[in-house]
Every structure is written in C-alpha cells, then in structure tokens.
Amino acid sequence: QVQLVESGGGLVEAGASLRLSCAASGRSFGSYAMGWFRKAPGKEREFVGAIDWSGRHTYYADSATGRFTISRDNAKNTVTLQMNVLKPEDTAVYYCAAHGGAGDYDLETSYVSWGQGTQVIVSS
C-alpha cells in the first residue's frame, strides 16, 4: 500500500489560506484516486474532497466547495489541498488517503492507506 505523509498545517486567523501537501511513496501513486478528510475534536472524521487518478476530476464536500481546491502531480507523487478563506470550523486534523479503487469517495471505508494527519487551527 502507498505510504502518505501530510505537511503544511499550522495556526492561522480566520480568512487566511493554507496549502497542505501529501507526499506519497511508491511508483503506483498515479493509479490511486486520493481523498482528503478531517477530524475535529469530538466529531467524526468527515470528507473534505477527492481527486481521481488523472487529476482531471475533483469532488468536494459542501463545506469545501468554492474555498478548497485539490490538485495532484503524479510525476512528483504529490497531492495538494489549497484552503482559502479559512473559518474556525475548519479547525481539525487533516488527513490524505489513497482510494482502494471501489466505493464512494466520501466514505472512509473506500480508502486503503492514510497519512498521519496535519493539524490546522483557525482562530476567530
């Protein structure tokens, strides 16, 4: 299974932007659709968005649509989550994950590999 490492989290004020990066190991990275999830304290892990294997198609949760953008560079084994106009409710640990090839993009059970997460804190 592909190994994933997130980076780029931090503490920012509401309205700011952050770019999260997910570095993948393995030559098969380009075969995986990739997802981003987040988990806030006391809440279930929730879907943020996903990108297909080619990078031509993206999918977003309602909370992310219009503010977040997912992209990938298969040559560099990297997937990125650009987050703009951050809100306090975006505070969470953000995870990237590799899709297993079947199942809905917005379900955790569809993914076979997960990164360790990176913390995002958005202050009011």
PDB file of C-alpha atoms in Angstrom, residues 1-109:
ATOM      1  CA  GLN A   1       0.000   0.000   0.000  1.00  0.00           C
ATOM      2  CA  VAL A   2       1.136   3.515  -0.715  1.00  0.00           C
ATOM      3  CA  GLN A   3       2.587   5.436   2.240  1.00  0.00           C
ATOM      4  CA  LEU A   4       1.414   9.003   2.772  1.00  0.00           C
ATOM      5  CA  VAL A   5       2.792  11.932   4.764  1.00  0.00           C
ATOM      6  CA  GLU A   6       0.915  15.222   5.179  1.00  0.00           C
ATOM      7  CA  SER A   7       2.504  18.580   5.871  1.00  0.00           C
ATOM      8  CA  GLY A   8       1.661  22.272   5.812  1.00  0.00           C
ATOM      9  CA  GLY A   9      -0.709  22.647   8.732  1.00  0.00           C
ATOM     10  CA  GLY A  10      -0.498  25.480  11.197  1.00  0.00           C
ATOM     11  CA  LEU A  11      -2.227  28.202  13.162  1.00  0.00           C
ATOM     12  CA  VAL A  12      -3.879  30.956  11.128  1.00  0.00           C
ATOM     13  CA  GLU A  13      -6.537  33.601  11.524  1.00  0.00           C
ATOM     14  CA  ALA A  14      -9.981  33.376  10.003  1.00  0.00           C
ATOM     15  CA  GLY A  15      -9.907  34.395   6.359  1.00  0.00           C
ATOM     16  CA  ALA A  16      -6.351  33.199   5.815  1.00  0.00           C
ATOM     17  CA  SER A  17      -5.132  30.472   3.488  1.00  0.00           C
ATOM     18  CA  LEU A  18      -3.119  27.306   3.919  1.00  0.00           C
ATOM     19  CA  ARG A  19      -1.734  24.810   1.480  1.00  0.00           C
ATOM     20  CA  LEU A  20      -1.497  21.230   2.679  1.00  0.00           C
ATOM     21  CA  SER A  21       0.699  18.745   0.911  1.00  0.00           C
ATOM     22  CA  CYS A  22       0.600  14.972   0.872  1.00  0.00           C
ATOM     23  CA  ALA A  23       3.723  13.154  -0.231  1.00  0.00           C
ATOM     24  CA  ALA A  24       3.289   9.579  -1.395  1.00  0.00           C
ATOM     25  CA  SER A  25       5.817   6.840  -1.793  1.00  0.00           C
ATOM     26  CA  GLY A  26       5.620   4.163  -4.423  1.00  0.00           C
ATOM     27  CA  ARG A  27       5.553   4.136  -8.184  1.00  0.00           C
ATOM     28  CA  SER A  28       1.853   3.239  -8.240  1.00  0.00           C
ATOM     29  CA  PHE A  29       0.732   6.620  -6.859  1.00  0.00           C
ATOM     30  CA  GLY A  30      -0.657   7.643 -10.220  1.00  0.00           C
ATOM     31  CA  SER A  31      -3.108   4.745 -10.127  1.00  0.00           C
ATOM     32  CA  TYR A  32      -4.857   5.938  -6.955  1.00  0.00           C
ATOM     33  CA  ALA A  33      -7.664   8.367  -6.545  1.00  0.00           C
ATOM     34  CA  MET A  34      -6.868  10.458  -3.471  1.00  0.00           C
ATOM     35  CA  GLY A  35      -9.053  11.913  -0.777  1.00  0.00           C
ATOM     36  CA  TRP A  36      -8.771  14.485   1.979  1.00  0.00           C
ATOM     37  CA  PHE A  37     -10.595  14.050   5.263  1.00  0.00           C
ATOM     38  CA  ARG A  38     -10.571  15.966   8.504  1.00  0.00           C
ATOM     39  CA  LYS A  39     -11.368  15.247  12.116  1.00  0.00           C
ATOM     40  CA  ALA A  40     -12.235  17.916  14.632  1.00  0.00           C
ATOM     41  CA  PRO A  41     -12.133  17.171  18.371  1.00  0.00           C
ATOM     42  CA  GLY A  42     -15.276  15.388  19.468  1.00  0.00           C
ATOM     43  CA  LYS A  43     -16.529  14.924  15.922  1.00  0.00           C
ATOM     44  CA  GLU A  44     -16.491  12.163  13.359  1.00  0.00           C
ATOM     45  CA  ARG A  45     -13.922  12.203  10.610  1.00  0.00           C
ATOM     46  CA  GLU A  46     -15.535  13.860   7.625  1.00  0.00           C
ATOM     47  CA  PHE A  47     -14.917  14.015   3.919  1.00  0.00           C
ATOM     48  CA  VAL A  48     -13.337  17.174   2.511  1.00  0.00           C
ATOM     49  CA  GLY A  49     -12.700  16.328  -1.119  1.00  0.00           C
ATOM     50  CA  ALA A  50     -11.169  13.906  -3.565  1.00  0.00           C
ATOM     51  CA  ILE A  51      -9.359  13.795  -6.874  1.00  0.00           C
ATOM     52  CA  ASP A  52      -9.316  10.991  -9.400  1.00  0.00           C
ATOM     53  CA  TRP A  53      -6.228   9.188 -10.611  1.00  0.00           C
ATOM     54  CA  SER A  54      -5.667  11.554 -13.526  1.00  0.00           C
ATOM     55  CA  GLY A  55      -6.300  14.804 -11.665  1.00  0.00           C
ATOM     56  CA  ARG A  56      -8.965  15.773 -14.181  1.00  0.00           C
ATOM     57  CA  HIS A  57     -11.919  15.309 -11.841  1.00  0.00           C
ATOM     58  CA  THR A  58     -12.405  16.622  -8.327  1.00  0.00           C
ATOM     59  CA  TYR A  59     -15.167  16.262  -5.769  1.00  0.00           C
ATOM     60  CA  TYR A  60     -15.846  18.393  -2.717  1.00  0.00           C
ATOM     61  CA  ALA A  61     -17.965  18.422   0.375  1.00  0.00           C
ATOM     62  CA  ASP A  62     -20.394  21.318   0.595  1.00  0.00           C
ATOM     63  CA  SER A  63     -18.255  22.872   3.309  1.00  0.00           C
ATOM     64  CA  ALA A  64     -15.255  22.932   0.967  1.00  0.00           C
ATOM     65  CA  THR A  65     -16.840  23.885  -2.332  1.00  0.00           C
ATOM     66  CA  GLY A  66     -15.694  27.299  -3.505  1.00  0.00           C
ATOM     67  CA  ARG A  67     -12.961  27.608  -0.880  1.00  0.00           C
ATOM     68  CA  PHE A  68     -10.818  24.488  -1.180  1.00  0.00           C
ATOM     69  CA  THR A  69      -9.042  23.105  -4.226  1.00  0.00           C
ATOM     70  CA  ILE A  70      -7.416  19.708  -4.633  1.00  0.00           C
ATOM     71  CA  SER A  71      -4.706  19.078  -7.184  1.00  0.00           C
ATOM     72  CA  ARG A  72      -2.080  16.438  -7.844  1.00  0.00           C
ATOM     73  CA  ASP A  73       1.222  15.989  -9.565  1.00  0.00           C
ATOM     74  CA  ASN A  74       1.711  12.342 -10.333  1.00  0.00           C
ATOM     75  CA  ALA A  75       5.253  12.915 -11.549  1.00  0.00           C
ATOM     76  CA  LYS A  76       6.142  14.200  -8.069  1.00  0.00           C
ATOM     77  CA  ASN A  77       3.897  11.787  -6.153  1.00  0.00           C
ATOM     78  CA  THR A  78       2.140  14.709  -4.505  1.00  0.00           C
ATOM     79  CA  VAL A  79      -1.429  15.761  -3.821  1.00  0.00           C
ATOM     80  CA  THR A  80      -2.285  19.220  -2.520  1.00  0.00           C
ATOM     81  CA  LEU A  81      -5.191  20.753  -0.650  1.00  0.00           C
ATOM     82  CA  GLN A  82      -5.328  24.516  -1.102  1.00  0.00           C
ATOM     83  CA  MET A  83      -7.582  26.039   1.543  1.00  0.00           C
ATOM     84  CA  ASN A  84      -8.752  29.636   1.230  1.00  0.00           C
ATOM     85  CA  VAL A  85     -10.999  31.818   3.367  1.00  0.00           C
ATOM     86  CA  LEU A  86     -10.492  29.556   6.349  1.00  0.00           C
ATOM     87  CA  LYS A  87     -13.080  29.557   9.097  1.00  0.00           C
ATOM     88  CA  PRO A  88     -12.839  28.497  12.746  1.00  0.00           C
ATOM     89  CA  GLU A  89     -14.998  25.493  11.929  1.00  0.00           C
ATOM     90  CA  ASP A  90     -12.235  24.291   9.595  1.00  0.00           C
ATOM     91  CA  THR A  91     -10.085  23.585  12.645  1.00  0.00           C
ATOM     92  CA  ALA A  92      -9.212  19.895  12.527  1.00  0.00           C
ATOM     93  CA  VAL A  93      -6.538  17.352  11.833  1.00  0.00           C
ATOM     94  CA  TYR A  94      -6.420  16.873   8.076  1.00  0.00           C
ATOM     95  CA  TYR A  95      -5.626  13.507   6.518  1.00  0.00           C
ATOM     96  CA  CYS A  96      -4.906  12.417   2.997  1.00  0.00           C
ATOM     97  CA  ALA A  97      -5.849   8.921   1.930  1.00  0.00           C
ATOM     98  CA  ALA A  98      -5.469   6.620  -1.042  1.00  0.00           C
ATOM     99  CA  HIS A  99      -8.634   5.229  -2.558  1.00  0.00           C
ATOM    100  CA  GLY A 100      -8.878   1.489  -2.949  1.00  0.00           C
ATOM    101  CA  GLY A 101     -10.461   1.550  -6.386  1.00  0.00           C
ATOM    102  CA  ALA A 102     -14.045   0.896  -5.337  1.00  0.00           C
ATOM    103  CA  GLY A 103     -16.558   2.661  -3.164  1.00  0.00           C
ATOM    104  CA  ASP A 104     -17.800   6.209  -2.792  1.00  0.00           C
ATOM    105  CA  TYR A 105     -15.215   8.943  -2.499  1.00  0.00           C
ATOM    106  CA  ASP A 106     -16.827  10.389   0.615  1.00  0.00           C
ATOM    107  CA  LEU A 107     -16.634   7.191   2.677  1.00  0.00           C
ATOM    108  CA  GLU A 108     -13.645   6.354   4.869  1.00  0.00           C
ATOM    109  CA  THR A 109     -14.100   2.680   4.124  1.00  0.00           C
TER     110      THR A 109
END
